[in-house]
Coordinates of C-alpha atoms in Angstrom, one line a residue:
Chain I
X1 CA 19.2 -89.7 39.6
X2 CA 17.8 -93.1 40.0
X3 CA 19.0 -96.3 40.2
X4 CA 18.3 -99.5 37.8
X5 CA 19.4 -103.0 38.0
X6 CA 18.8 -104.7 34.5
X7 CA 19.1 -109.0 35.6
X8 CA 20.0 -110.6 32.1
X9 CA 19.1 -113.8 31.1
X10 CA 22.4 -115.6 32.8
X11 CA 21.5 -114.2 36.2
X12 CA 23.9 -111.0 35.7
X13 CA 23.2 -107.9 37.2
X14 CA 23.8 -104.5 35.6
X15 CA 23.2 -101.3 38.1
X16 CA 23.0 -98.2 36.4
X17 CA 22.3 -94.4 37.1
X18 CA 20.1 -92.6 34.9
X19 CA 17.8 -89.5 35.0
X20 CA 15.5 -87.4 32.5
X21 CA 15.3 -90.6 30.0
X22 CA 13.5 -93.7 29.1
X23 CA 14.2 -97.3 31.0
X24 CA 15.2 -98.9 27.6
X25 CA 17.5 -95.4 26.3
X26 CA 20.1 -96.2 30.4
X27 CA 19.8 -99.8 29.1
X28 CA 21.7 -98.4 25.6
X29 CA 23.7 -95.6 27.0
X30 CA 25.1 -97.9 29.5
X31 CA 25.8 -100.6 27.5
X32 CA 23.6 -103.5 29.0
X33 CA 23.0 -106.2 26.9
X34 CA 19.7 -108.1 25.6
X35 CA 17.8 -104.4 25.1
X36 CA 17.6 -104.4 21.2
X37 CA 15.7 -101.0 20.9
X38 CA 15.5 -101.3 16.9
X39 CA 12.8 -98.4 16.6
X40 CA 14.6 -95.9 18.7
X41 CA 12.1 -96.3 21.6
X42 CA 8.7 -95.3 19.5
X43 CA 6.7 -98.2 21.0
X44 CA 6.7 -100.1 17.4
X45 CA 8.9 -102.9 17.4
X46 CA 8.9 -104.4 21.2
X47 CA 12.4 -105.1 21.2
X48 CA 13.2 -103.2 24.6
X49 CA 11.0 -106.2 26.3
X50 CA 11.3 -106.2 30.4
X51 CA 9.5 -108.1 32.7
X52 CA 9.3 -105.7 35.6
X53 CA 10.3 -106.8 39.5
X54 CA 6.6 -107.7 40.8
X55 CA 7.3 -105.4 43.5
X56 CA 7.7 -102.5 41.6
X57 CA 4.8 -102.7 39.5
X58 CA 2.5 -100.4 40.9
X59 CA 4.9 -97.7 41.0
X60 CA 5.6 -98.7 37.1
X61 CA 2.2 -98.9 36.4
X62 CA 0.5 -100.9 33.4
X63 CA 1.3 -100.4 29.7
X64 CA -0.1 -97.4 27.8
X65 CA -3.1 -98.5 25.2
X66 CA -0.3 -98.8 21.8
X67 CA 2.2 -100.6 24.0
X68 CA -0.3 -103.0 25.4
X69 CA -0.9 -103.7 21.0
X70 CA 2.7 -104.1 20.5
X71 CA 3.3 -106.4 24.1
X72 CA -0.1 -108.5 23.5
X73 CA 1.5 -110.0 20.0
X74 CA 4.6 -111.2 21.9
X75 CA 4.4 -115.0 22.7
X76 CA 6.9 -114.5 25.6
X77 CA 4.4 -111.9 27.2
X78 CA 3.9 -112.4 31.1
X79 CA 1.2 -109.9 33.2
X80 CA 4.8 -107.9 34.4
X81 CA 5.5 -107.2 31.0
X82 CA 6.6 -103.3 29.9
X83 CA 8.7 -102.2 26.8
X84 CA 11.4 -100.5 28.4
X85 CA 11.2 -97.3 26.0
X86 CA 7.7 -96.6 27.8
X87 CA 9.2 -96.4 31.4
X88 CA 10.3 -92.9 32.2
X89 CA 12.6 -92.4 34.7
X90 CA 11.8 -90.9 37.8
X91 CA 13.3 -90.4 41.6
X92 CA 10.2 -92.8 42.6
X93 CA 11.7 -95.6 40.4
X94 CA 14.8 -95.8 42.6
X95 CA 16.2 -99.0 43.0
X96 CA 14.0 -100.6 40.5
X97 CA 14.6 -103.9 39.2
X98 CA 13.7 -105.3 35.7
X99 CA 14.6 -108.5 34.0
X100 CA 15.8 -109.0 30.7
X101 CA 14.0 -111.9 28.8
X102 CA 16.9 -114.0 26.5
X103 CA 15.6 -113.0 23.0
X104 CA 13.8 -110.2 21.9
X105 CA 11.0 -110.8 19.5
Chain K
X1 CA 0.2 -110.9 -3.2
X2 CA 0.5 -110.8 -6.9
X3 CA 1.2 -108.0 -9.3
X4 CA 0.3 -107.8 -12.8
X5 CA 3.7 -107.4 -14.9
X6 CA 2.7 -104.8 -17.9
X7 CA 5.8 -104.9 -20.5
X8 CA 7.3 -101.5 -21.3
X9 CA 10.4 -101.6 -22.6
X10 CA 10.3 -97.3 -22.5
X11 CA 10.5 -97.3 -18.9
X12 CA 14.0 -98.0 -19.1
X13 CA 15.1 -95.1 -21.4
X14 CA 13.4 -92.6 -19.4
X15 CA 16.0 -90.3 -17.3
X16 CA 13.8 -90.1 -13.9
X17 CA 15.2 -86.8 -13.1
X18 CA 13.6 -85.3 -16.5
X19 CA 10.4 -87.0 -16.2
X20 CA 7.7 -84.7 -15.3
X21 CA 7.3 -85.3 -10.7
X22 CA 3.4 -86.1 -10.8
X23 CA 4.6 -89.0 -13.7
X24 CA 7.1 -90.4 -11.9
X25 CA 6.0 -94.0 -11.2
X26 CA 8.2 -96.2 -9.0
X27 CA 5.8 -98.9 -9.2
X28 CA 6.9 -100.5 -12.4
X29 CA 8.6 -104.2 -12.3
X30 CA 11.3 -103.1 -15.3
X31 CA 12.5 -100.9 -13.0
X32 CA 13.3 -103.9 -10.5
X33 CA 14.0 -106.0 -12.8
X34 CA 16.7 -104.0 -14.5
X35 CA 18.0 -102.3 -11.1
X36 CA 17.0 -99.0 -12.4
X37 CA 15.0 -97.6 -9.2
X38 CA 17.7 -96.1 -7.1
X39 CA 17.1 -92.5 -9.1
X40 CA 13.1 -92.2 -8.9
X41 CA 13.5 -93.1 -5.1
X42 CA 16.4 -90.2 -4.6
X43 CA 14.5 -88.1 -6.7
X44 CA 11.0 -88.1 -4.8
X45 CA 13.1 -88.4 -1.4
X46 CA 14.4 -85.1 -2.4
X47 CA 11.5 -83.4 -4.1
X48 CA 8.3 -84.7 -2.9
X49 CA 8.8 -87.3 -0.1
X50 CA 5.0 -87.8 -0.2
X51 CA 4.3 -87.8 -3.6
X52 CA 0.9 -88.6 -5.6
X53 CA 1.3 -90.9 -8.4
X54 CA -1.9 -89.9 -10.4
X55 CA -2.2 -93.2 -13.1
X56 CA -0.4 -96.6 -13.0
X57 CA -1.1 -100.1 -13.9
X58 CA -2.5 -100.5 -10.1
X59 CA -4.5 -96.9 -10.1
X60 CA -3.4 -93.7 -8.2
X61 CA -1.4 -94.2 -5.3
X62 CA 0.6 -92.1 -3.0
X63 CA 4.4 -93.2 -2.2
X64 CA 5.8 -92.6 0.9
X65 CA 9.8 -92.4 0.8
X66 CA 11.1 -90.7 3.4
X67 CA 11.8 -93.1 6.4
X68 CA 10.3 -91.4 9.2
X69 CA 7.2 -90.8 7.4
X70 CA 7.2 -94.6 6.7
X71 CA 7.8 -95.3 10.2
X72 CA 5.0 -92.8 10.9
X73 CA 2.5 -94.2 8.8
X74 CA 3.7 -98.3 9.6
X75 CA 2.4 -97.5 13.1
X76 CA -0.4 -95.6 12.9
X77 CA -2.6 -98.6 11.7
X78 CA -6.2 -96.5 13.1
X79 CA -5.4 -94.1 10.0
X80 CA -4.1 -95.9 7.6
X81 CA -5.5 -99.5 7.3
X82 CA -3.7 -103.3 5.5
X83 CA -7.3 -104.2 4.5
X84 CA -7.9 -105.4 2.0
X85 CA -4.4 -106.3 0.6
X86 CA -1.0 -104.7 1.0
X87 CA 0.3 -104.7 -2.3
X88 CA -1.0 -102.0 -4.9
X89 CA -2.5 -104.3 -6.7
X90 CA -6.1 -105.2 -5.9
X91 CA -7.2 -108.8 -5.8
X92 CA -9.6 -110.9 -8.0
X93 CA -13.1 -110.3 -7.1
X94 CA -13.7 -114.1 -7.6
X95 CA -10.1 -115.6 -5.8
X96 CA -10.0 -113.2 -2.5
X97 CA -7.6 -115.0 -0.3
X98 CA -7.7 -113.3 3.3
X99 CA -4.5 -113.3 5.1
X100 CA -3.8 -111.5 8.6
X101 CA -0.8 -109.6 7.2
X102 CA -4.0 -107.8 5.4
X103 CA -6.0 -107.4 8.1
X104 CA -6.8 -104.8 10.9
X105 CA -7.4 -104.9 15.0
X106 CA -8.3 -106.9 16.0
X107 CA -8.8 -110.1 13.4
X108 CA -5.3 -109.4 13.0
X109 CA -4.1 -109.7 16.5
X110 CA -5.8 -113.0 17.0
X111 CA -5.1 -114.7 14.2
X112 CA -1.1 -113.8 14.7
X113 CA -1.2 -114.3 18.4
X114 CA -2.2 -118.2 17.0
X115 CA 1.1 -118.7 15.0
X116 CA 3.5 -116.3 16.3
X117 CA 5.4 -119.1 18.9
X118 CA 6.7 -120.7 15.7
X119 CA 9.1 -118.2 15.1
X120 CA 9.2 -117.6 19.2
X121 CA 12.3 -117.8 21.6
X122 CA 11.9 -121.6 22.5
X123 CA 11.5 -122.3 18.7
X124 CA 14.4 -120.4 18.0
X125 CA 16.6 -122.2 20.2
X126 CA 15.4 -125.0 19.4
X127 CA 15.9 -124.8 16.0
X128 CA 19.8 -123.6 15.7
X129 CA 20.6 -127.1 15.9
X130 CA 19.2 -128.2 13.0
X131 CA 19.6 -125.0 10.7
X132 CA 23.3 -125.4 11.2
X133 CA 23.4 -129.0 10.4
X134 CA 21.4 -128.3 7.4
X135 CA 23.5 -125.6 6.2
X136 CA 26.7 -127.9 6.7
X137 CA 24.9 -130.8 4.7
X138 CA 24.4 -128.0 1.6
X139 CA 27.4 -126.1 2.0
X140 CA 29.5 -129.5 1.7
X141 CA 27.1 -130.3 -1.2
X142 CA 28.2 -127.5 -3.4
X143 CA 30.9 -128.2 -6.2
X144 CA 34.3 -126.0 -5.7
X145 CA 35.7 -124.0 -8.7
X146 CA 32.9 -124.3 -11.0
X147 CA 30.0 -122.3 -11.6
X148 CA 26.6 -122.9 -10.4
X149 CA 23.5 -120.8 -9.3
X150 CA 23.6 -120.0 -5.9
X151 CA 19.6 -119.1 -5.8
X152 CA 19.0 -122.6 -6.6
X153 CA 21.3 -124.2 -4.3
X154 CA 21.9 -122.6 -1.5
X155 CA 19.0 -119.8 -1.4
X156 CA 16.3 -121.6 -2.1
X157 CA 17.3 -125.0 -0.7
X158 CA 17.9 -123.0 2.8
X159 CA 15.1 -121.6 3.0
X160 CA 12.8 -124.4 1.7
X161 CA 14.1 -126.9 4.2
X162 CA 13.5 -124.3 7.3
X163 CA 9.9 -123.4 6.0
X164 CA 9.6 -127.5 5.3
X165 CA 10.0 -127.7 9.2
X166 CA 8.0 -125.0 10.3
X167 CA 5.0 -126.3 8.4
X168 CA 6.0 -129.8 9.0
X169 CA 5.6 -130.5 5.3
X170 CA 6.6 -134.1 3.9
X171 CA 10.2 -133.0 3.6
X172 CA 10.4 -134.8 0.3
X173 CA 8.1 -132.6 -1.4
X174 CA 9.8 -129.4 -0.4
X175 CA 10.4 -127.8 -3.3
X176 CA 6.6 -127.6 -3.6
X177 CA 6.6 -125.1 -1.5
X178 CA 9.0 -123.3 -3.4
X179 CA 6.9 -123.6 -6.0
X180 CA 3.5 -122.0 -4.7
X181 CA 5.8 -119.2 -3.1
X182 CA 6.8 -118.5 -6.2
X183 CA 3.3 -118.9 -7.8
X184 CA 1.7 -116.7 -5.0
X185 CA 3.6 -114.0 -6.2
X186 CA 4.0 -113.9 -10.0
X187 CA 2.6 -112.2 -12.5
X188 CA 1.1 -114.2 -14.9
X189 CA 2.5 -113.3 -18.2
X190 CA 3.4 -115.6 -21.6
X191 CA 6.7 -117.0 -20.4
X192 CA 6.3 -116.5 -17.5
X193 CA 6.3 -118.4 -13.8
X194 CA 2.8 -118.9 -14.4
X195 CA 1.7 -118.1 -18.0
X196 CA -2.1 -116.8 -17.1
X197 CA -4.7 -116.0 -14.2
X198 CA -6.0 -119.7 -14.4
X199 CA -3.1 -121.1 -14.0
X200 CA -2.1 -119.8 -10.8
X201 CA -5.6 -120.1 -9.2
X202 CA -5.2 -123.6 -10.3
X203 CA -1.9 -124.4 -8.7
X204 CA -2.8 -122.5 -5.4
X205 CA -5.7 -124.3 -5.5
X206 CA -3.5 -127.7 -5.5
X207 CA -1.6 -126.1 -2.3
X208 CA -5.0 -125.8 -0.4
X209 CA -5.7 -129.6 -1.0
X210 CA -2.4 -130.3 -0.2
X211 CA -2.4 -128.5 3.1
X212 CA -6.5 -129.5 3.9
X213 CA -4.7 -133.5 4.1
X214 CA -2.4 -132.1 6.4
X215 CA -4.8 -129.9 8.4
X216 CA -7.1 -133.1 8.8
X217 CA -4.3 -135.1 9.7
X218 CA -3.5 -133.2 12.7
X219 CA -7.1 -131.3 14.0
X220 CA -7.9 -134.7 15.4
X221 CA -4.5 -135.6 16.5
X222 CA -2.5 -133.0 19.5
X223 CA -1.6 -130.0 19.6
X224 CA 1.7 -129.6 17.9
X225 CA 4.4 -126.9 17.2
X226 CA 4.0 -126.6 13.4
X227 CA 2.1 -123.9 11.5
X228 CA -0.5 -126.1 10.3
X229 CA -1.6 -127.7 13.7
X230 CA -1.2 -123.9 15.5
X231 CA -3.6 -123.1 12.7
X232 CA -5.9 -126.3 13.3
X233 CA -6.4 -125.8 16.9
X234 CA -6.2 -122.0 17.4
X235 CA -9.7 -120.4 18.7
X236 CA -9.3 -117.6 16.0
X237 CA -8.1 -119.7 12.9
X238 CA -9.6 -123.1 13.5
X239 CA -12.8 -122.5 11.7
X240 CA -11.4 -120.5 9.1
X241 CA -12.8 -120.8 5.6
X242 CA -10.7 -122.3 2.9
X243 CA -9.7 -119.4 1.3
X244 CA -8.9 -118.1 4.3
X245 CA -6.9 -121.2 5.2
X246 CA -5.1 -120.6 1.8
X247 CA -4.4 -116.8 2.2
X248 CA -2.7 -117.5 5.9
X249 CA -0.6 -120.5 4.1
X250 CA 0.5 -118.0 1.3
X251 CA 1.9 -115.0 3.5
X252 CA 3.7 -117.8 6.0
X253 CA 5.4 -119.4 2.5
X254 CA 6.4 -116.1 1.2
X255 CA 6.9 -114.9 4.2
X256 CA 9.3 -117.7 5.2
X257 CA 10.1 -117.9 2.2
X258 CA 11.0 -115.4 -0.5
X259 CA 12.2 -112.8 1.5
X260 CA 15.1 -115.0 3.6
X261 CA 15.4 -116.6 0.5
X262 CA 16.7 -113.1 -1.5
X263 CA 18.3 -111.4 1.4
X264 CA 21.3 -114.8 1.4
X265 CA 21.6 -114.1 -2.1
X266 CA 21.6 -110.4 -2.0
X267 CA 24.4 -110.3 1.1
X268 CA 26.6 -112.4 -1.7
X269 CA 26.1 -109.8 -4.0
X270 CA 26.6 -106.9 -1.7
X271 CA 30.1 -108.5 -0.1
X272 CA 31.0 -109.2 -4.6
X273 CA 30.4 -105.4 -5.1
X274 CA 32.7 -104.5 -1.6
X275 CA 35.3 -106.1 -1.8
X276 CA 36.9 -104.6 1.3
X277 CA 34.5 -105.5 3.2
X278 CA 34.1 -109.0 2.5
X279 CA 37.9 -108.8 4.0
X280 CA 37.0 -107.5 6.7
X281 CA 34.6 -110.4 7.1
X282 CA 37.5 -112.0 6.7
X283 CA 39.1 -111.1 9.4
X284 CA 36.5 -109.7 12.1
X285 CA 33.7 -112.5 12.1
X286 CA 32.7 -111.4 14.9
X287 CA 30.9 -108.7 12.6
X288 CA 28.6 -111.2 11.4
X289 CA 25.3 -110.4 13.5
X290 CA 26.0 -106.7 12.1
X291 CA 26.3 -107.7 9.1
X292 CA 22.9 -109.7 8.8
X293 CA 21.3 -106.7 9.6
X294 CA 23.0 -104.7 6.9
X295 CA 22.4 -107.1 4.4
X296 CA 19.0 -106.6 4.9
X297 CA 18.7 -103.3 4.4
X298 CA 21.0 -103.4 1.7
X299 CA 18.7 -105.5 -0.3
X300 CA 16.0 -105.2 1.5
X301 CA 13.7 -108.2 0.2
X302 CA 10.2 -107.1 0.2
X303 CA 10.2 -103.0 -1.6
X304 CA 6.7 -101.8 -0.1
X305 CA 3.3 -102.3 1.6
X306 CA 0.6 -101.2 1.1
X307 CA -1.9 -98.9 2.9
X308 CA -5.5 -97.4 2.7
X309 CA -6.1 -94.2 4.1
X310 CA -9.5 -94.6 6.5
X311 CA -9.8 -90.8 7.1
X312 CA -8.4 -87.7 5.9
X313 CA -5.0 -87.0 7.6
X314 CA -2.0 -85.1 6.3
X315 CA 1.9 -86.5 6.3
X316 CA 4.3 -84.5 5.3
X317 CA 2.2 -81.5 4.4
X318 CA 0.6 -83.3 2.1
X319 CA -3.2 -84.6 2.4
X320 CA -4.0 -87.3 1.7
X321 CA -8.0 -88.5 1.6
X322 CA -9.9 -91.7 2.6
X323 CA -9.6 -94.5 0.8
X324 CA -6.7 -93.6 -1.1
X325 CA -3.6 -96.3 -1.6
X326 CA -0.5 -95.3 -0.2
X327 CA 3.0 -97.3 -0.9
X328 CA 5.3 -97.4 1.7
X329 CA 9.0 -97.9 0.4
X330 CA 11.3 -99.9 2.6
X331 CA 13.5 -100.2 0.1
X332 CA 13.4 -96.0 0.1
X333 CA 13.5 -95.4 4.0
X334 CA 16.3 -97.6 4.1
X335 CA 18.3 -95.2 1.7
X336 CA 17.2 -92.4 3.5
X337 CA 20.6 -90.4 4.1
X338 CA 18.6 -88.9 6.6
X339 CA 18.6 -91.8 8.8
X340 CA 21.7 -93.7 6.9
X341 CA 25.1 -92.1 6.6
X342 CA 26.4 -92.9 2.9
X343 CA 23.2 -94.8 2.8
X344 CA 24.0 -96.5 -0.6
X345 CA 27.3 -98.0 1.1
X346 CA 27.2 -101.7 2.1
X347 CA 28.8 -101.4 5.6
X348 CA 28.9 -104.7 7.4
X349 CA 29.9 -102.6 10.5
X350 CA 27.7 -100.0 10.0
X351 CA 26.5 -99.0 13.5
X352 CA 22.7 -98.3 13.1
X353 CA 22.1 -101.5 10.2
X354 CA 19.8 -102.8 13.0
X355 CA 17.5 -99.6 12.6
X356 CA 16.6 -100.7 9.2
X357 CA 12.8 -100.5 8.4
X358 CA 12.8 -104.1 6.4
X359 CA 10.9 -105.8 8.6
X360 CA 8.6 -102.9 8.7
X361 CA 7.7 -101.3 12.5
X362 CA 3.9 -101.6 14.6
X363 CA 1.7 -104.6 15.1
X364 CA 2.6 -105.7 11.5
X365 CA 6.2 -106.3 12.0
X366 CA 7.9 -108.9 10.9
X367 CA 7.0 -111.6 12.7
X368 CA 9.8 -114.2 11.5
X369 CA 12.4 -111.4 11.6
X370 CA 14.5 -113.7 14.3
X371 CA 14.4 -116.9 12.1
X372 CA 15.6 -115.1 9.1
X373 CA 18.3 -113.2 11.3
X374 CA 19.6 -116.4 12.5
X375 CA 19.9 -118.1 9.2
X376 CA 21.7 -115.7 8.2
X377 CA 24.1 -115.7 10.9
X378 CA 24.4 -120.0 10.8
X379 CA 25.3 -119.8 7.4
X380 CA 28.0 -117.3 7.0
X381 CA 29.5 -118.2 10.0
X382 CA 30.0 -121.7 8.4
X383 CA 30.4 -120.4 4.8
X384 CA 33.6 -118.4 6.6
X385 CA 34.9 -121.5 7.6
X386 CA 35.1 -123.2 4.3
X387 CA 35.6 -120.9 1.4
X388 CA 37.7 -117.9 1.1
X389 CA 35.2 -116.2 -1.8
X390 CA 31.9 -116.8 -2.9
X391 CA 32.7 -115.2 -6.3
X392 CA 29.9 -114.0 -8.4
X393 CA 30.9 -114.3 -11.9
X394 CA 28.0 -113.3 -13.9
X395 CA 25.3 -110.7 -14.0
X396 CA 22.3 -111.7 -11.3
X397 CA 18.8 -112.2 -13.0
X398 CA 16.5 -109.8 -10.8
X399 CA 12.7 -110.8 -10.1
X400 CA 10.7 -108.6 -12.3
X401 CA 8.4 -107.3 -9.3
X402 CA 7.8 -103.9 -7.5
X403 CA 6.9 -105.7 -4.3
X404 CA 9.6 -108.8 -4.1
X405 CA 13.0 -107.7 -4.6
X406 CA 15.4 -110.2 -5.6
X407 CA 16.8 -112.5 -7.6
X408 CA 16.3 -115.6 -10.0
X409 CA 19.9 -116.7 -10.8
X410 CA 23.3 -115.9 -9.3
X411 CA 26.1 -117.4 -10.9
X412 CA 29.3 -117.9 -8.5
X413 CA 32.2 -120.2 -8.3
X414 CA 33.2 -121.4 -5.0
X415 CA 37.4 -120.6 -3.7
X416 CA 38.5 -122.9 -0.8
X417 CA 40.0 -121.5 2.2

């Protein structure tokens, strides 16, 4: 079990528990808002856009090579940038922090 | 973007369930026309979901139907490749107009990367403003208890002032770009929207001057926010050739154009034909953001696009061989009872209506898919507020195209709240 805190766009803060599944899947089971997920988390539609807590991005690591397409046609890309359907959970991403950008593309 | 119409009045007498499976041919624009496709879809999604089409007007072609294998093949542009066009039909040797929608990795990444803040968050916000004021100013416009054609007034005048604005075209001239929307994707026929070959080569031609003023208007002045100075100034675009230039400004205009254009009249269409749920528009607007998405994949506003296989690959146990067309049916994949419960149902609170494949999935996804969501949204959350029933009271006229599905005319009459 890990722990996630999803910051939205008005400065909330949703903390959630999740294990065995993506980033972007504890955003939808949990109900957070601003995680659009219209492909069901296949990496081909970027609308699970996070920008990753900069202290947490080496444990995250960088985008895979189809994810790095879909994130490098986003005008709202920054260098912590992930889709949130690429980020498996694990027990070394407890506590991690992502923010959720206003729109998703 | 064009497809050839070829008349045959048989097509519409044929039962699609009799025809022989390796005849059945989707791609015919009576079929659209006359709202007759539903069956060939349901058949081939039922009986060969990757089906080989051996002769049409456009060649051989494979049609993908089934939506995961539309999803599968929308994102797996190293096989299959949008060069050089991505509708079946192939394009004058002697008028090629490049476009990025058409093109691979990475010409295509740069040219989008170039235009792509238009339809962008900050643009977006930006622009609510003046999309609702706009849609109050034609809403109020519109006469009440008599019957007008709501393409023409409200579809097309929506859509035309947005595209007006992201182009920052003389406003005054709009309907121009109406025009060479339109133009871009007929099929020149006697009677037609443009009656021959010639003459649409000649009126696109008269968009490209049109837009080369503009372009040297602005590539000396600042960068601005419109289309054609992102295009003027952008490292990958900015030496473009002028068929280039004009094969860009033909998929942003039907892009921005055609297909927002058809989903606002098909959503009027879908709530005439469901009655209960245009009440319970009625009384859960709060539904409306749902029910944007639904309309779309309800109507559904471009059918297809095209593919050309780069290597031998199978998909769904079929193989299919280099450079062989393959169609890719939205307007099948979203039918899919597969994915869609009751998928023929318009459901305004349908839950998975956003998982529509409309606006197609990968690095060719739609990129204005938030502008033409949000026009949506602005104007029925200000049509609720002033009329009780947009009332269709005739039979639409339907574009007679395999690749843009919509309509010409839709009569209604207007009831007050």
């Amino acid at each position: 079990m890990a722990k996630v805190t999803f910051i939205t766009h008005d400065g909330a803060e949703h903390v959630v528990e999740a294990e065995f599944t993506s980033v972007m899947n504890a955003a939808i089971d949990n109900l957070v808002p601003g995680i659009d997920a219209d492909c069901g988390g296949e990496c081909s539609c970027a609308t699970c856009h996070v920008y990753v807590d900069p202290q947490w991005m080496e444990a995250v690591g960088p985008p895979g090579e189809r994810e790095e397409e879909m994130l490098d046609l986003n005008p709202e890309r920054e260098a912590n940038s992930r889709l949130s359907c690429q980020i498996a959970i694990t027990d070394a991403l407890d506590g991690l922090t992502v923010r959720v950008p206003e729109f998703q593309m | 973007m064009t497809e050839v119409l070829y008349e045959n009045p048989d097509v519409l007498n044929q039962d699609p369930w009799q025809l022989p499976l390796e005849d059945l041919n989707p791609a015919q624009p009576e079929l659209f026309a006359h709202d007759r496709y539903g069956d060939y879809f349901a058949r081939l999604r039922e009986q060969a979901p990757v089906h080989y089409c051996r002769d049409s007007a456009f060649g051989p072609y494979w049609s993908i139907t089934k939506y995961l294998d539309i999803k599968y093949v929308n994102t797996h542009n190293e096989l299959f490749s949008s060069e050089p066009n991505i509708v079946l039909q192939d394009q004058a040797e002697d008028f090629k107009l490049p476009m990025f929608i058409a093109m691979d990795p990475p010409k295509h990444d740069q040219q989008r990367k170039e235009v792509a803040a238009v339809a962008g968050p900050r643009n977006l916000a930006a622009l609510e403003p003046t999309i609702r004021g706009r849609v109050c100013q034609i809403l109020d416009s519109l006469p009440v208890g008599e019957q007008f054609d709501w393409v023409d007034r409200v579809s097309i005048e929506l859509t035309t002032q947005m595209l007006a604005t992201l182009f920052d075209f003389p406003f005054d001239e709009r309907r121009k770009l109406t025009r060479w929307s339109d133009v871009a994707t007929a099929a020149p026929m006697p009677g037609g929207i443009v009656e021959s070959v010639e003459q649409r080569q000649s009126e696109l031609r008269e968009c490209l001057e049109r837009f080369t003023q503009l372009w040297n208007e602005r590539v000396n002045a600042a960068p601005g926010n419109d289309l054609v100075s992102m295009l003027a100034h952008g490292e990958s675009t900015k030496n473009m050739h002028p068929m280039e230039y004009l094969g860009n400004l033909v998929l942003l205009i039907v892009g921005g154009n055609d297909t927002t254009r058809n989903s606002i009249s098909g959503g009027v269409l879908a709530l005439n034909q469901n009655p209960e749920q245009y009440r319970k528009l009625r009384e859960q607007p709060e539904l409306i953001p749902n029910m944007v998405s639904e309309m779309i994949r309800w109507q559904t506003p471009l059918a297809y696009m095209r593919r050309r296989v780069l290597e031998d690959t199978e998909v769904g146990g079929q193989t299919l061989r280099a450079g062989e067309k393959v169609a890719m049916w939205y307007v099948s994949g979203n039918r899919d009872p597969d994915m869609f419960d009751d998928p023929d149902a318009f459901r305004i609170d349908r839950p998975n209506a956003r998982k529509h494949i409309a606006f197609g999935f990968g690095i060719h996804r739609c990129m204005g898919n938030r502008v033409a969501e949000m026009q949506l949204r602005v104007l029925w959350e200000e049509i609720l507020k002033r009329f009780h029933t947009v009332e269709v009271v005739g039979e639409p006229v339907r574009v007679p195209s395999s690749f843009v599905k919509g309509y010409l005319k839709l009569p209604v009459v207007l009831h007050p709240v």
